[in-house]
Short mmCIF file of C-alpha atoms and ligand atoms in Angstrom, two decimals:
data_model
loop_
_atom_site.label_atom_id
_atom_site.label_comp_id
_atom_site.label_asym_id
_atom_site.label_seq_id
_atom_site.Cartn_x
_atom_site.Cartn_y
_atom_site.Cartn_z
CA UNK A 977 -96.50 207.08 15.68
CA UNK A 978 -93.55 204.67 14.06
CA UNK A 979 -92.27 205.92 10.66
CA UNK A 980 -89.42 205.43 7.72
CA UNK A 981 -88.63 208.24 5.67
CA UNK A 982 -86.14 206.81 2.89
CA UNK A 983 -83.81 209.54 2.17
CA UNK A 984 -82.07 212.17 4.00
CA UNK A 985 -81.61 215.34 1.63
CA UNK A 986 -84.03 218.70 2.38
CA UNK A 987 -86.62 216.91 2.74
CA UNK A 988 -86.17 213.97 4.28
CA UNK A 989 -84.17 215.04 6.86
CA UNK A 990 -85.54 217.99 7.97
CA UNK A 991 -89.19 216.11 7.80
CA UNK A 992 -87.71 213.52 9.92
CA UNK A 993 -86.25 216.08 12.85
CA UNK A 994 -89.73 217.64 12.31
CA UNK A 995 -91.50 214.82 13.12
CA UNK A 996 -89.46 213.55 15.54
CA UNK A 997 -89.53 216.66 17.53
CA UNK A 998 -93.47 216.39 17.44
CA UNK A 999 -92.85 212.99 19.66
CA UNK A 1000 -93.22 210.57 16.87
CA UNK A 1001 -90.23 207.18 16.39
CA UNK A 1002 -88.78 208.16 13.13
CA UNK A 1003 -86.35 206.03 11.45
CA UNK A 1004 -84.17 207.30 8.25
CA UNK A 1005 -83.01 204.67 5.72
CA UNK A 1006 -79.53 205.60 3.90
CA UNK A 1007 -77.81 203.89 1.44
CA UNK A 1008 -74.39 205.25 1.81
CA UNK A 1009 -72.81 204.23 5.12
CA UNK A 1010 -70.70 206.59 5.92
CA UNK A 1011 -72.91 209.25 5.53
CA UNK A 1012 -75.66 207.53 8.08
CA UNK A 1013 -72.60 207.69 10.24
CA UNK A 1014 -72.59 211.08 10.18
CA UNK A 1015 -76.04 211.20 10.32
CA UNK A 1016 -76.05 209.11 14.05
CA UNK A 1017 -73.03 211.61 15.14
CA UNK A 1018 -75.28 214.52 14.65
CA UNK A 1019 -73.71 215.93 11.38
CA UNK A 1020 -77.06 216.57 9.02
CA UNK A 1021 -74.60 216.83 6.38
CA UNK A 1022 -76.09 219.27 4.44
CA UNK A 1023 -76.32 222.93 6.12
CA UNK A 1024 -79.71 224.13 6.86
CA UNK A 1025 -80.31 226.81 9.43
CA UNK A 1026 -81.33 225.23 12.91
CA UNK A 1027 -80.90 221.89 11.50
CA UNK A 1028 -78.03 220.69 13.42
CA UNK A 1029 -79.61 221.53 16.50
CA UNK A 1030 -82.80 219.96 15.99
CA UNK A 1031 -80.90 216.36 15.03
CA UNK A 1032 -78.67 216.40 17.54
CA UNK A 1033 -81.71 216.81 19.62
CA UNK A 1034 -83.71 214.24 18.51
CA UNK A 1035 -80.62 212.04 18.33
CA UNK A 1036 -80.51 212.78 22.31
CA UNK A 1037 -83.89 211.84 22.83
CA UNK A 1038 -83.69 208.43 21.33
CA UNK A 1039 -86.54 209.23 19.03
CA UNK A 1040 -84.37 209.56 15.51
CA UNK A 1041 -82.51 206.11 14.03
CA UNK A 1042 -80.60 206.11 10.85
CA UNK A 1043 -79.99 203.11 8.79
CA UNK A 1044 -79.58 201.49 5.77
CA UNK A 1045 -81.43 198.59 6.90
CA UNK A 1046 -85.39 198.43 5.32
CA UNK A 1047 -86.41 195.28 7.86
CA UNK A 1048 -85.50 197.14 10.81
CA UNK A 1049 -88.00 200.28 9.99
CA UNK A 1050 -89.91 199.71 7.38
CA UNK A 1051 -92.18 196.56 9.59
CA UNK A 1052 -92.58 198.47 12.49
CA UNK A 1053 -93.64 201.70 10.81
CA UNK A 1054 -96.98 203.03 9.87
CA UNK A 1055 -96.28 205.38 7.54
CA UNK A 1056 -93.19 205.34 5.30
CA UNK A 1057 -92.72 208.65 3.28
CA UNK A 1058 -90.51 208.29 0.24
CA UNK A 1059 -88.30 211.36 -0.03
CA UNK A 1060 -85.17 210.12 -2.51
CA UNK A 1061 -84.01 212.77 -5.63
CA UNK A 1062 -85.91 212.80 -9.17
CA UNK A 1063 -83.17 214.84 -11.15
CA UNK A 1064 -83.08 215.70 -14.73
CA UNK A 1065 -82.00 213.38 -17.39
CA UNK A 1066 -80.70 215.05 -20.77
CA UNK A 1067 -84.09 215.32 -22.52
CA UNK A 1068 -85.62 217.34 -19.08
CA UNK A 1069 -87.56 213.88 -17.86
CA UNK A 1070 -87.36 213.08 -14.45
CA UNK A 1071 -84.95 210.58 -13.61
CA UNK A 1072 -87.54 208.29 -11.29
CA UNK A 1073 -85.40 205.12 -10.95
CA UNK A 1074 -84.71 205.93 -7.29
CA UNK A 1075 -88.11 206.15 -6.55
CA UNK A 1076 -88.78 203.12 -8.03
CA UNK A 1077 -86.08 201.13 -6.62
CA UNK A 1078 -87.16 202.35 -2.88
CA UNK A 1079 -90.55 201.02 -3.73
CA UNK A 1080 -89.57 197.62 -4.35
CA UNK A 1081 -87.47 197.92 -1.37
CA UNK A 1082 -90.59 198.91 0.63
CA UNK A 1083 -92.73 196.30 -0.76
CA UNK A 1084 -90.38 193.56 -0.13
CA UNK A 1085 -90.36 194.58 3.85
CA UNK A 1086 -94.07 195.24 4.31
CA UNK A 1087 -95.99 193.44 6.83
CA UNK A 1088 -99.70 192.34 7.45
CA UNK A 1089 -100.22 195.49 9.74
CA UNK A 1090 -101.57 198.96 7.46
CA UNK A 1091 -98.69 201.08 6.01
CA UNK A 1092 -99.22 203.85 4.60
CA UNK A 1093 -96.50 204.43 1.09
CA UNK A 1094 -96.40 207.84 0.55
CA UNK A 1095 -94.05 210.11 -2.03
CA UNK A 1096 -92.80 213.22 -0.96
CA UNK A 1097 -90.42 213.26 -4.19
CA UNK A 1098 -91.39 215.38 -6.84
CA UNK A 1099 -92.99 213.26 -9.32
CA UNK A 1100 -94.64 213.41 -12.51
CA UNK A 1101 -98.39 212.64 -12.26
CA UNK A 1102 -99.10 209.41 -12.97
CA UNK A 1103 -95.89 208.22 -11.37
CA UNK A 1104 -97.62 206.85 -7.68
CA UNK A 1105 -99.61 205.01 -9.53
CA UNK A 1106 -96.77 202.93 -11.03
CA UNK A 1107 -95.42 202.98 -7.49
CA UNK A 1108 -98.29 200.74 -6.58
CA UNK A 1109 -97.55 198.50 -9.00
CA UNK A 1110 -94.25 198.03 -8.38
CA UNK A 1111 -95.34 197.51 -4.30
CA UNK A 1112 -98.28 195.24 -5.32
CA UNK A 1113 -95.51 192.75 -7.62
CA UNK A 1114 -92.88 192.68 -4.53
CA UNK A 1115 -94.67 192.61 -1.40
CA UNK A 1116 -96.09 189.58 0.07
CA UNK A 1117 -99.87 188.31 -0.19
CA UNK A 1118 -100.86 189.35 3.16
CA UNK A 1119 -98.95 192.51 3.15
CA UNK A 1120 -101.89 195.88 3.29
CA UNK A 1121 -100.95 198.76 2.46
CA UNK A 1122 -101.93 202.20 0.68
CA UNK A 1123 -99.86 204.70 -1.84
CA UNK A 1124 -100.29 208.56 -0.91
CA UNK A 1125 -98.89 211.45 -1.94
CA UNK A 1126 -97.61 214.16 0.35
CA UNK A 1127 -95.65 216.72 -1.80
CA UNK A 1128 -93.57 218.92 -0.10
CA UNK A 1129 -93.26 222.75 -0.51
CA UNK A 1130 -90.08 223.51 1.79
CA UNK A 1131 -87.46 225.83 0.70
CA UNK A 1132 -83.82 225.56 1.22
CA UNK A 1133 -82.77 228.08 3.76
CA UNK A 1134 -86.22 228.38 5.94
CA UNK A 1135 -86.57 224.51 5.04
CA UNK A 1136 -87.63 224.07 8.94
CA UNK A 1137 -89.80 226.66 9.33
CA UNK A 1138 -91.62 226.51 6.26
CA UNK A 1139 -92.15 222.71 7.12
CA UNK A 1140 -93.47 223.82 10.63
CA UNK A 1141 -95.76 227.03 8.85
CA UNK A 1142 -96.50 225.27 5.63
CA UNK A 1143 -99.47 227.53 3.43
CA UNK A 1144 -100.57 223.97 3.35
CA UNK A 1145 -100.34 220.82 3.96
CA UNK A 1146 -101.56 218.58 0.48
CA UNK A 1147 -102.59 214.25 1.18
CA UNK A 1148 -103.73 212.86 -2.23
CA UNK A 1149 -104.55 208.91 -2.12
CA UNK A 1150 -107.86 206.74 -3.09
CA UNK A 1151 -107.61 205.35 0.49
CA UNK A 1152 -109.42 206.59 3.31
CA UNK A 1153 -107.66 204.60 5.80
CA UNK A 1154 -104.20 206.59 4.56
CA UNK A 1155 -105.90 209.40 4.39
CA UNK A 1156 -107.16 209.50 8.09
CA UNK A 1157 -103.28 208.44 9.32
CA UNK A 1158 -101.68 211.61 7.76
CA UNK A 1159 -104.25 213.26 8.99
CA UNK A 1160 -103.66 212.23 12.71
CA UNK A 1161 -99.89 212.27 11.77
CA UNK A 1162 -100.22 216.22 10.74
CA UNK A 1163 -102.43 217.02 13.71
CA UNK A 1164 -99.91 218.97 15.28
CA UNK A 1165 -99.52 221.68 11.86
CA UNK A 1166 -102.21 224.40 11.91
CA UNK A 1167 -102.12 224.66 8.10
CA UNK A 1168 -104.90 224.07 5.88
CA UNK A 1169 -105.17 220.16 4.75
CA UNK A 1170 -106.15 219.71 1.11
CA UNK A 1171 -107.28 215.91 0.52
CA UNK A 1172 -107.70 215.25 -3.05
CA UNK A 1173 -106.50 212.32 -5.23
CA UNK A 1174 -103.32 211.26 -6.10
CA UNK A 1175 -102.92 212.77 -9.89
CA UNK A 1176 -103.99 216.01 -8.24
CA UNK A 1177 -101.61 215.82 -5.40
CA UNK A 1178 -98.58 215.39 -7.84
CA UNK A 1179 -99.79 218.31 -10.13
CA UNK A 1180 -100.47 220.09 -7.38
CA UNK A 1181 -96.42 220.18 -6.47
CA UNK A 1182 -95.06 220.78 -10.38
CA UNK A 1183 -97.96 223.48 -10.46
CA UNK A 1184 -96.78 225.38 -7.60
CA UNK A 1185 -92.93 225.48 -8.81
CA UNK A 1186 -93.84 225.90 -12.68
CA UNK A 1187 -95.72 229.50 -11.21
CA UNK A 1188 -92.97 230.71 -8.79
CA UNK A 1189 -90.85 230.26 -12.10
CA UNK A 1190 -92.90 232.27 -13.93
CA UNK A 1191 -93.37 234.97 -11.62
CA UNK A 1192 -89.51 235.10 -11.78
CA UNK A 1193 -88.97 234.41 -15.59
CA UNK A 1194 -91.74 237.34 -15.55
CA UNK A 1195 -89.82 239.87 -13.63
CA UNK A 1196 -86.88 239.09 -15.20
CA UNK A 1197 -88.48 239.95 -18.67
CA UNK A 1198 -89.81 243.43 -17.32
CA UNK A 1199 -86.08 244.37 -16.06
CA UNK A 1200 -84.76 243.20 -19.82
CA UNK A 1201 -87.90 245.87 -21.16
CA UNK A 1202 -86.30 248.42 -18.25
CA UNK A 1203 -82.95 248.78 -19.10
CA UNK A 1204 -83.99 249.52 -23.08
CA UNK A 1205 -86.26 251.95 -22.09
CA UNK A 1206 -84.44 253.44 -18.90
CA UNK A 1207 -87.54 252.48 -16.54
CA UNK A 1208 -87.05 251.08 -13.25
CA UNK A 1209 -87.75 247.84 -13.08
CA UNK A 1210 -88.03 248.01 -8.82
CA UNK A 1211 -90.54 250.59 -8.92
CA UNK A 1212 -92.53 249.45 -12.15
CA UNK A 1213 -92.82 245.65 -9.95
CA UNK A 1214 -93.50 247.53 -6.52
CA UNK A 1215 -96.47 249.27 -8.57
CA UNK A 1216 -97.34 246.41 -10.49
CA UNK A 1217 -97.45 244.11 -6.86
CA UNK A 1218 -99.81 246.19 -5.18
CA UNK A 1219 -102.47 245.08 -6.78
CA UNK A 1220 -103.53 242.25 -4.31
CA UNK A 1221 -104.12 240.33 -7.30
CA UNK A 1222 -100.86 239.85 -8.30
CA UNK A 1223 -98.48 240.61 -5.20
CA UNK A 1224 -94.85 241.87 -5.40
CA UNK A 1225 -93.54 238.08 -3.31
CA UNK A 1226 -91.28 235.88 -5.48
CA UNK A 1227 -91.14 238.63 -8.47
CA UNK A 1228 -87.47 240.31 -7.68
CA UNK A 1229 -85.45 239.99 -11.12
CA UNK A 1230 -82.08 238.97 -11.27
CA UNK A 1231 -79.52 236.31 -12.65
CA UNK A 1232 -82.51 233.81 -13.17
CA UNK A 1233 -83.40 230.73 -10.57
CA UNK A 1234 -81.19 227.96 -9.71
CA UNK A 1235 -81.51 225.70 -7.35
CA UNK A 1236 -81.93 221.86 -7.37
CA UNK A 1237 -86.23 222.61 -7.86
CA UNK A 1238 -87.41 225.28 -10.20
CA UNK A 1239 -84.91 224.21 -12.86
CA UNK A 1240 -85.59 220.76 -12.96
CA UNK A 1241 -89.58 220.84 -12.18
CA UNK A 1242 -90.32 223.28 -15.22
CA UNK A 1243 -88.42 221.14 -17.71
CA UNK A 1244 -89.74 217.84 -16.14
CA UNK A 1245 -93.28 219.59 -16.42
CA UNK A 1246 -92.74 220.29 -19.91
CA UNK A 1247 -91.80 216.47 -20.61
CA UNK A 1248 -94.90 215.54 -19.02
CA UNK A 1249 -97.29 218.15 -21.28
CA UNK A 1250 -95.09 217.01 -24.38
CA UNK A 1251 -96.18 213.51 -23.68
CA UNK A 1252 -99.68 214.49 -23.24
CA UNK A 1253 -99.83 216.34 -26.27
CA UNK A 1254 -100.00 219.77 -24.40
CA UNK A 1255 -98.63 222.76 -26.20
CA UNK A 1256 -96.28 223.96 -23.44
CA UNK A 1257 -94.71 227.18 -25.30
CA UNK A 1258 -95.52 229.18 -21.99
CA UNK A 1259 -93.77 226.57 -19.83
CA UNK A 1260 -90.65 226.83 -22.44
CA UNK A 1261 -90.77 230.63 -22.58
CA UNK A 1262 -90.37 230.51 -19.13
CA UNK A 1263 -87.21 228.41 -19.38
CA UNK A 1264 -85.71 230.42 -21.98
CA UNK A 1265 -86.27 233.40 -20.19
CA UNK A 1266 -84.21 232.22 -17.11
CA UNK A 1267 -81.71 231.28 -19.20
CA UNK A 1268 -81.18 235.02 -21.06
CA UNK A 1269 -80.84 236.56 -17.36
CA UNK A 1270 -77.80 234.85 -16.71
CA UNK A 1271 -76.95 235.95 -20.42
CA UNK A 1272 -78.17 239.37 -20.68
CA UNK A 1273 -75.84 239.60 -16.51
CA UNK A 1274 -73.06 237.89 -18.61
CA UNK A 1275 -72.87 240.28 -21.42
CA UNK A 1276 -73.48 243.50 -19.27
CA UNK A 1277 -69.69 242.15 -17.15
CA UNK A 1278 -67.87 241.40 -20.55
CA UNK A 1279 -69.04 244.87 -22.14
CA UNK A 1280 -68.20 247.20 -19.03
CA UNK A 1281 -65.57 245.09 -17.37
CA UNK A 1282 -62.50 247.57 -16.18
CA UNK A 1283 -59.94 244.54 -16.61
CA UNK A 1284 -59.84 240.91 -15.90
CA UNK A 1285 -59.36 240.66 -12.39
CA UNK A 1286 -62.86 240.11 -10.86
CA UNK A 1287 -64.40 239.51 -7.49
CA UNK A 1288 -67.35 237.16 -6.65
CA UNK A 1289 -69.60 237.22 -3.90
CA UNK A 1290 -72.04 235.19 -3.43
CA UNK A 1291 -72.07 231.62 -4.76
CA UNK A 1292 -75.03 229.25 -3.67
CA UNK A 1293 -78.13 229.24 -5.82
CA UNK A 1294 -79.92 231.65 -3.14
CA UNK A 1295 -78.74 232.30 0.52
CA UNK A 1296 -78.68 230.58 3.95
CA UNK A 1297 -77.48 227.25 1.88
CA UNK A 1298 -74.61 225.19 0.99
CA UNK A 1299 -76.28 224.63 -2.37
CA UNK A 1300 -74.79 225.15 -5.79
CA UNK A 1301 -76.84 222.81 -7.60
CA UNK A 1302 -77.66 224.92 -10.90
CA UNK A 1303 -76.38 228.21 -9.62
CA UNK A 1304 -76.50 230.96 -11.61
CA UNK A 1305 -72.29 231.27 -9.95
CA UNK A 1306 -71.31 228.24 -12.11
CA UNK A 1307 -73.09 229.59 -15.71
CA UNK A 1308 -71.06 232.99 -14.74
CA UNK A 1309 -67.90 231.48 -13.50
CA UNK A 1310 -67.64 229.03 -16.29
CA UNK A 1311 -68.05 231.56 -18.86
CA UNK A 1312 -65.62 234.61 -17.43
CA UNK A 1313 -62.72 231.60 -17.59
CA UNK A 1314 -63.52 231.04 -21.07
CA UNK A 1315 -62.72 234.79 -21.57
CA UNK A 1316 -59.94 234.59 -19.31
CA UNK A 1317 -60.85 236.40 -16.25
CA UNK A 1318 -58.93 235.29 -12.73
CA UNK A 1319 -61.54 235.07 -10.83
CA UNK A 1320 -61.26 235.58 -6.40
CA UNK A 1321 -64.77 234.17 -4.70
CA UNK A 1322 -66.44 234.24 -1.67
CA UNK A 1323 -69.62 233.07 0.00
CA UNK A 1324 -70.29 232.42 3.54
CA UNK A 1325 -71.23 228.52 3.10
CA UNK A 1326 -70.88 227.41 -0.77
CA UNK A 1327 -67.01 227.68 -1.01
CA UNK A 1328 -66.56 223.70 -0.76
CA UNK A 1329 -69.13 222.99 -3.09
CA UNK A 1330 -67.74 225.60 -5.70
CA UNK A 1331 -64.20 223.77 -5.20
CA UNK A 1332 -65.49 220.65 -6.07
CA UNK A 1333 -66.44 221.70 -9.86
CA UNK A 1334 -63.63 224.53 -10.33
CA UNK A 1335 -60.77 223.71 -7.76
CA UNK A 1336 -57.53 225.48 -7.97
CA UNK A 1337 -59.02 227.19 -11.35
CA UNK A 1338 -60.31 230.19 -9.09
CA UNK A 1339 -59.38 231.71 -6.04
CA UNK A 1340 -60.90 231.35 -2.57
CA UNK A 1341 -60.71 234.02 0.07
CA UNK A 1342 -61.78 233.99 3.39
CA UNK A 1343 -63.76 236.93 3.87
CA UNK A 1344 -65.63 239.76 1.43
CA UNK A 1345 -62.91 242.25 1.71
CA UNK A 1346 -60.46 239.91 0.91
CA UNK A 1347 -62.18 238.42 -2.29
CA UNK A 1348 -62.60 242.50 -3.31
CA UNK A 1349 -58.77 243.35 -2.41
CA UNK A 1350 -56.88 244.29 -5.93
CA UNK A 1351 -59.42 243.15 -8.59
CA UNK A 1352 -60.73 245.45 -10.99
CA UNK A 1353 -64.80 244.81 -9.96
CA UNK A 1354 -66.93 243.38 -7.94
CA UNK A 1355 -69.58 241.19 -8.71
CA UNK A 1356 -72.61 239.97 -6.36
CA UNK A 1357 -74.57 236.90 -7.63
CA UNK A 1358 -76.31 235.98 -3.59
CA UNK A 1359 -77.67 238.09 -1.59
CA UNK A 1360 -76.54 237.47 1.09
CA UNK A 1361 -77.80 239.22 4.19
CA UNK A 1362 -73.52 240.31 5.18
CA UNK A 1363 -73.19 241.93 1.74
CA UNK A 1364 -76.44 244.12 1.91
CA UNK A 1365 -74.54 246.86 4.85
CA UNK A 1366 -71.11 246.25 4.07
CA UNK A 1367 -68.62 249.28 4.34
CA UNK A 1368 -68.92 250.89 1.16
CA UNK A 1369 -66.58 252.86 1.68
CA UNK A 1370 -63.81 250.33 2.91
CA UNK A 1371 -64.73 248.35 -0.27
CA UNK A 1372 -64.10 251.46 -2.84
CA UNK A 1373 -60.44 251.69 -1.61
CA UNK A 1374 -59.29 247.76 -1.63
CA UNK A 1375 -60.89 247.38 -5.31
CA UNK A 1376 -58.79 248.87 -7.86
CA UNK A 1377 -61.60 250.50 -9.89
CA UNK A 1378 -65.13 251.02 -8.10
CA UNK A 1379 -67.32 249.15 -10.22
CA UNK A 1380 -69.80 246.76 -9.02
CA UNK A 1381 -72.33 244.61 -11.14
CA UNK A 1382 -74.75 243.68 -9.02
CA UNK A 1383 -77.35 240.29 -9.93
CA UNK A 1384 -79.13 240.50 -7.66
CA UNK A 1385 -80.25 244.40 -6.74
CA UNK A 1386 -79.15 244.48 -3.01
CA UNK A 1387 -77.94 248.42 -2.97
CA UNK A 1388 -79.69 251.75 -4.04
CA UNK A 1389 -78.18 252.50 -7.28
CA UNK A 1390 -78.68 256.53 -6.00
CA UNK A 1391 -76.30 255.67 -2.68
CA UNK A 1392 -73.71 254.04 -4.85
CA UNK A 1393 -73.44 256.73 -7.32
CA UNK A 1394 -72.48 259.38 -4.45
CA UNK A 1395 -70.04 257.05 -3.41
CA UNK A 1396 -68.57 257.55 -6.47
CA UNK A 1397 -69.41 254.05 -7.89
CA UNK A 1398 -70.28 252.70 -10.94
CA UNK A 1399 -72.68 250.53 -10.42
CA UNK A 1400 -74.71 247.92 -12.77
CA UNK A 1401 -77.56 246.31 -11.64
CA UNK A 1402 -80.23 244.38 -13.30
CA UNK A 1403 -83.52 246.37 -14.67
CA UNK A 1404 -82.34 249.98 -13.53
C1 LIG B 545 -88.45 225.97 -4.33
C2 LIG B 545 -89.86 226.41 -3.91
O1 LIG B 545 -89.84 227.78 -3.52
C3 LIG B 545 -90.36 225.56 -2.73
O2 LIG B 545 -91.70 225.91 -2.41
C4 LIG B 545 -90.29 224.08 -3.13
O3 LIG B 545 -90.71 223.23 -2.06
C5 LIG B 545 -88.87 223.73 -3.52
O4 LIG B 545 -88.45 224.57 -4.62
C6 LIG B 545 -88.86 222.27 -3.93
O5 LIG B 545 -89.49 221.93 -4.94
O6 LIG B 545 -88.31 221.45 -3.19
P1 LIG B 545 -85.99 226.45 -3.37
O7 LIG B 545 -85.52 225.87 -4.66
O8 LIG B 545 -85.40 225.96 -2.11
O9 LIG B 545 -87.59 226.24 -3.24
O10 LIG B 545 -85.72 228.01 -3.41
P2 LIG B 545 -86.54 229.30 -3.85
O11 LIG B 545 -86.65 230.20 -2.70
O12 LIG B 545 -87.79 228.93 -4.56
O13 LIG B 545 -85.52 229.98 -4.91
C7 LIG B 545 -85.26 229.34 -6.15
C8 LIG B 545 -84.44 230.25 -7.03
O14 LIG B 545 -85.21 231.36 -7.47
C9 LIG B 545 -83.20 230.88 -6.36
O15 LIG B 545 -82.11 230.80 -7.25
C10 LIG B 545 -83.60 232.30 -6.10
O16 LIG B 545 -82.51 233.18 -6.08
C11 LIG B 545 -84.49 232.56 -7.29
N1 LIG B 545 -85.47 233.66 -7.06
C12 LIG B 545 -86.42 233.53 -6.12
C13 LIG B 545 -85.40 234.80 -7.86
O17 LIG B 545 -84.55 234.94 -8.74
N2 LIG B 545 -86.34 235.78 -7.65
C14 LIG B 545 -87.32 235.68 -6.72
O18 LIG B 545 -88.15 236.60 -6.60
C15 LIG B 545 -87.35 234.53 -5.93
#
């Protein structure tokens, strides 16, 4: 099969080396050129975990073509996927103009053979619906064509094997002709296909993120009852998950989500019920509960802190990515400067990123060690899979005191004591 996908982020990208490496012509329309530069020289850009392999493969085999032209893909393409960014504006609304604007572009390239239009951007329900409009107003009489919508449930950091093992596989359109393409065009996944309409399709997407919020927002809210009451917050969750009804996945407490999803897709969801005239307390609670983690991790640093000099580790909004886009790093970083701290990070992948917002306002080191060496404690906001056996021991001597606050549980609080450690973590 021929297809566009507009957008290279996450989704787009890895989507497009997914399909590509199932045999299909995939072309990738751009708008910036040098990055579709990149993009042709095998640089994906962003850093994803098996990613650059799997372009530079594709690449090879001629099937991949990035552009930033829509009349060289989008006529010769039966299926173009729309995969461009819907971030927040101010009031929590998602900011759909780029959808919008890639619509029009569609429409105004569509030919008289079927394409299938179908979002993969996060969208608030109603929203492919407009995008039909907008296609049906630009795109030629004898143009045919059908909107779908094919939300995506990748995460950063498995983003390609999550596509390839996805717990399903969702195609909401009124269109049985569009329907039966994605079908044949996600033949090759063995997950389960729901088909359902497009409304349900898009709630489907902000339903599934507004839940693995809460599950966090939840846990987070047990550890805050833990450490008034001296409980365990580990062991109350590891009891509380075994009942198959609830499960122990996604609940691990912490310094709250981040990321450029679960932030953005609670608040947009609470727009959307505000606009319905849906009482969305729950949906807020869950918001303002994220937001006290990073507090509550705050406060515990600037009560027990043994002196200003502090270590970092651990900057993305989760690990294996690049990503700092509403990491819980920048809430804590911003807020120790205020308070004067000199602050030495590191993290494996997001030290660029982190530059970018606080440049020569913070110190960079190259490894873990050297981040620790002469500052008065540690802290860990990613868990990274190098901190979790690092030499305890070789860490106690380089930091001046041996305290560690710890957002994100990676060591047994038992262990660290022997070592002679004092050791904060979050809910124990
Ligand atoms: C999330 C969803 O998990 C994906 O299913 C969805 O496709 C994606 O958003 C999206 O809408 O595009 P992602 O943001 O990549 O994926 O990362 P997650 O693994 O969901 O983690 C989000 C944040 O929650 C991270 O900051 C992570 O540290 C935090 N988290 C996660 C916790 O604090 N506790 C947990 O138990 C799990």
């Amino acid at each position: 099969m021929t297809l566009t996908i507009v957008g290279h982020g996450y989704v787009g990208l890895v989507s497009a080396c997914v399909f590509a490496d199932f045999g299909n012509e995939v072309y990738v329309i751009g708008r910036n050129k040098e990055k579709i530069n990149r993009l042709k020289n095998g640089d994906p850009i962003i850093f994803e975990p098996g990613l650059k392999e799997l372009l530079e493969k594709n690449l090879k085999a001629g099937r991949l073509h990035f552009t930033l032209d829509y009349q060289e893909a989008i006529h010769k393409s039966e299926v173009v996927f729309i995969t461009v960014g819907t971030p927040p504006k101010d009031n929590g609304e998602a900011d759909l103009s780029s959808v919008f604007q890639v619509a029009e572009n569609i429409a105004k390239n569509l030919s008289n053979h079927f394409t299938v239009v179908s979002c993969k951007s996060t969208v608030p329900v109603g929203t492919n619906q407009k995008v039909e409009e907008i296609i049906k107003k630009y795109a030629s009489k004898k143009a045919q064509f059908a909107v779908a919508s094919c939300p995506e449930f990748l995460r950063e950091g498995s983003a390609i094997f999550d596509t390839l093992n996805a717990d399903r596989i969702v195609i909401g359109s009124s269109s049985k002709k569009a329907i039966e393409i994605l079908l044949k065009l996600h033949q090759p996944f063995s997950s389960k296909k729901i088909i359902t309409d497009l409304a349900s399709a898009e709630l489907i997407k902000y339903a599934s993120n507004a839940i693995l919020a809460t599950k966090i927002s939840f846990s987070n809210l047990i550890a805050f009852y833990c450490e008034k009451t001296g409980a365990d917050v580990e062991k109350v969750l590891d009891a509380v998950g075994l009942d198959k009804r609830i499960g122990r996945i996604f609940m691990n407490p912490g310094v709250g989500y981040g990321g450029s999803c679960l932030p953005k897709d609670v608040l947009a969801l609470i727009d959307t019920g505000k606009k319905l005239n849906i009482d969305t307390s729950l949906l807020e609670a869950v918001d303002k509960v994220n937001y006290q983690a990073k507090k509550n991790f705050l406060e515990k640093i600037l009560k027990n802190h043994q002196g200003k000099k502090i270590a970092i580790w651990g900057l993305s909004f989760k690990p294996n990515t690049d990503d700092i886009r509403f990491a819980p790093s920048i809430f804590i970083i911003e807020n120790l400067l205020k308070h004067d701290f000199k602050i030495k990070v590191f993290d494996p992948e997001a030290m660029r990123n982190i530059k970018k917002i606080f440049g020569e306002k913070i110190e960079y080191a190259s490894n873990p060690y050297e981040a620790a060496k002469g500052t008065d404690q540690l802290i860990i906001l990613t868990e990274w899979n190098e901190f979790k056996q690092i030499d305890l021991k070789k860490l106690k001597k380089i930091l001046k005191k041996p305290v560690i606050f710890d957002g994100r549980n990676i060591y047994d609080p038992l262990l660290l004591k022997n070592l002679g450690f004092k050791y904060f973590s979050v809910g124990r």
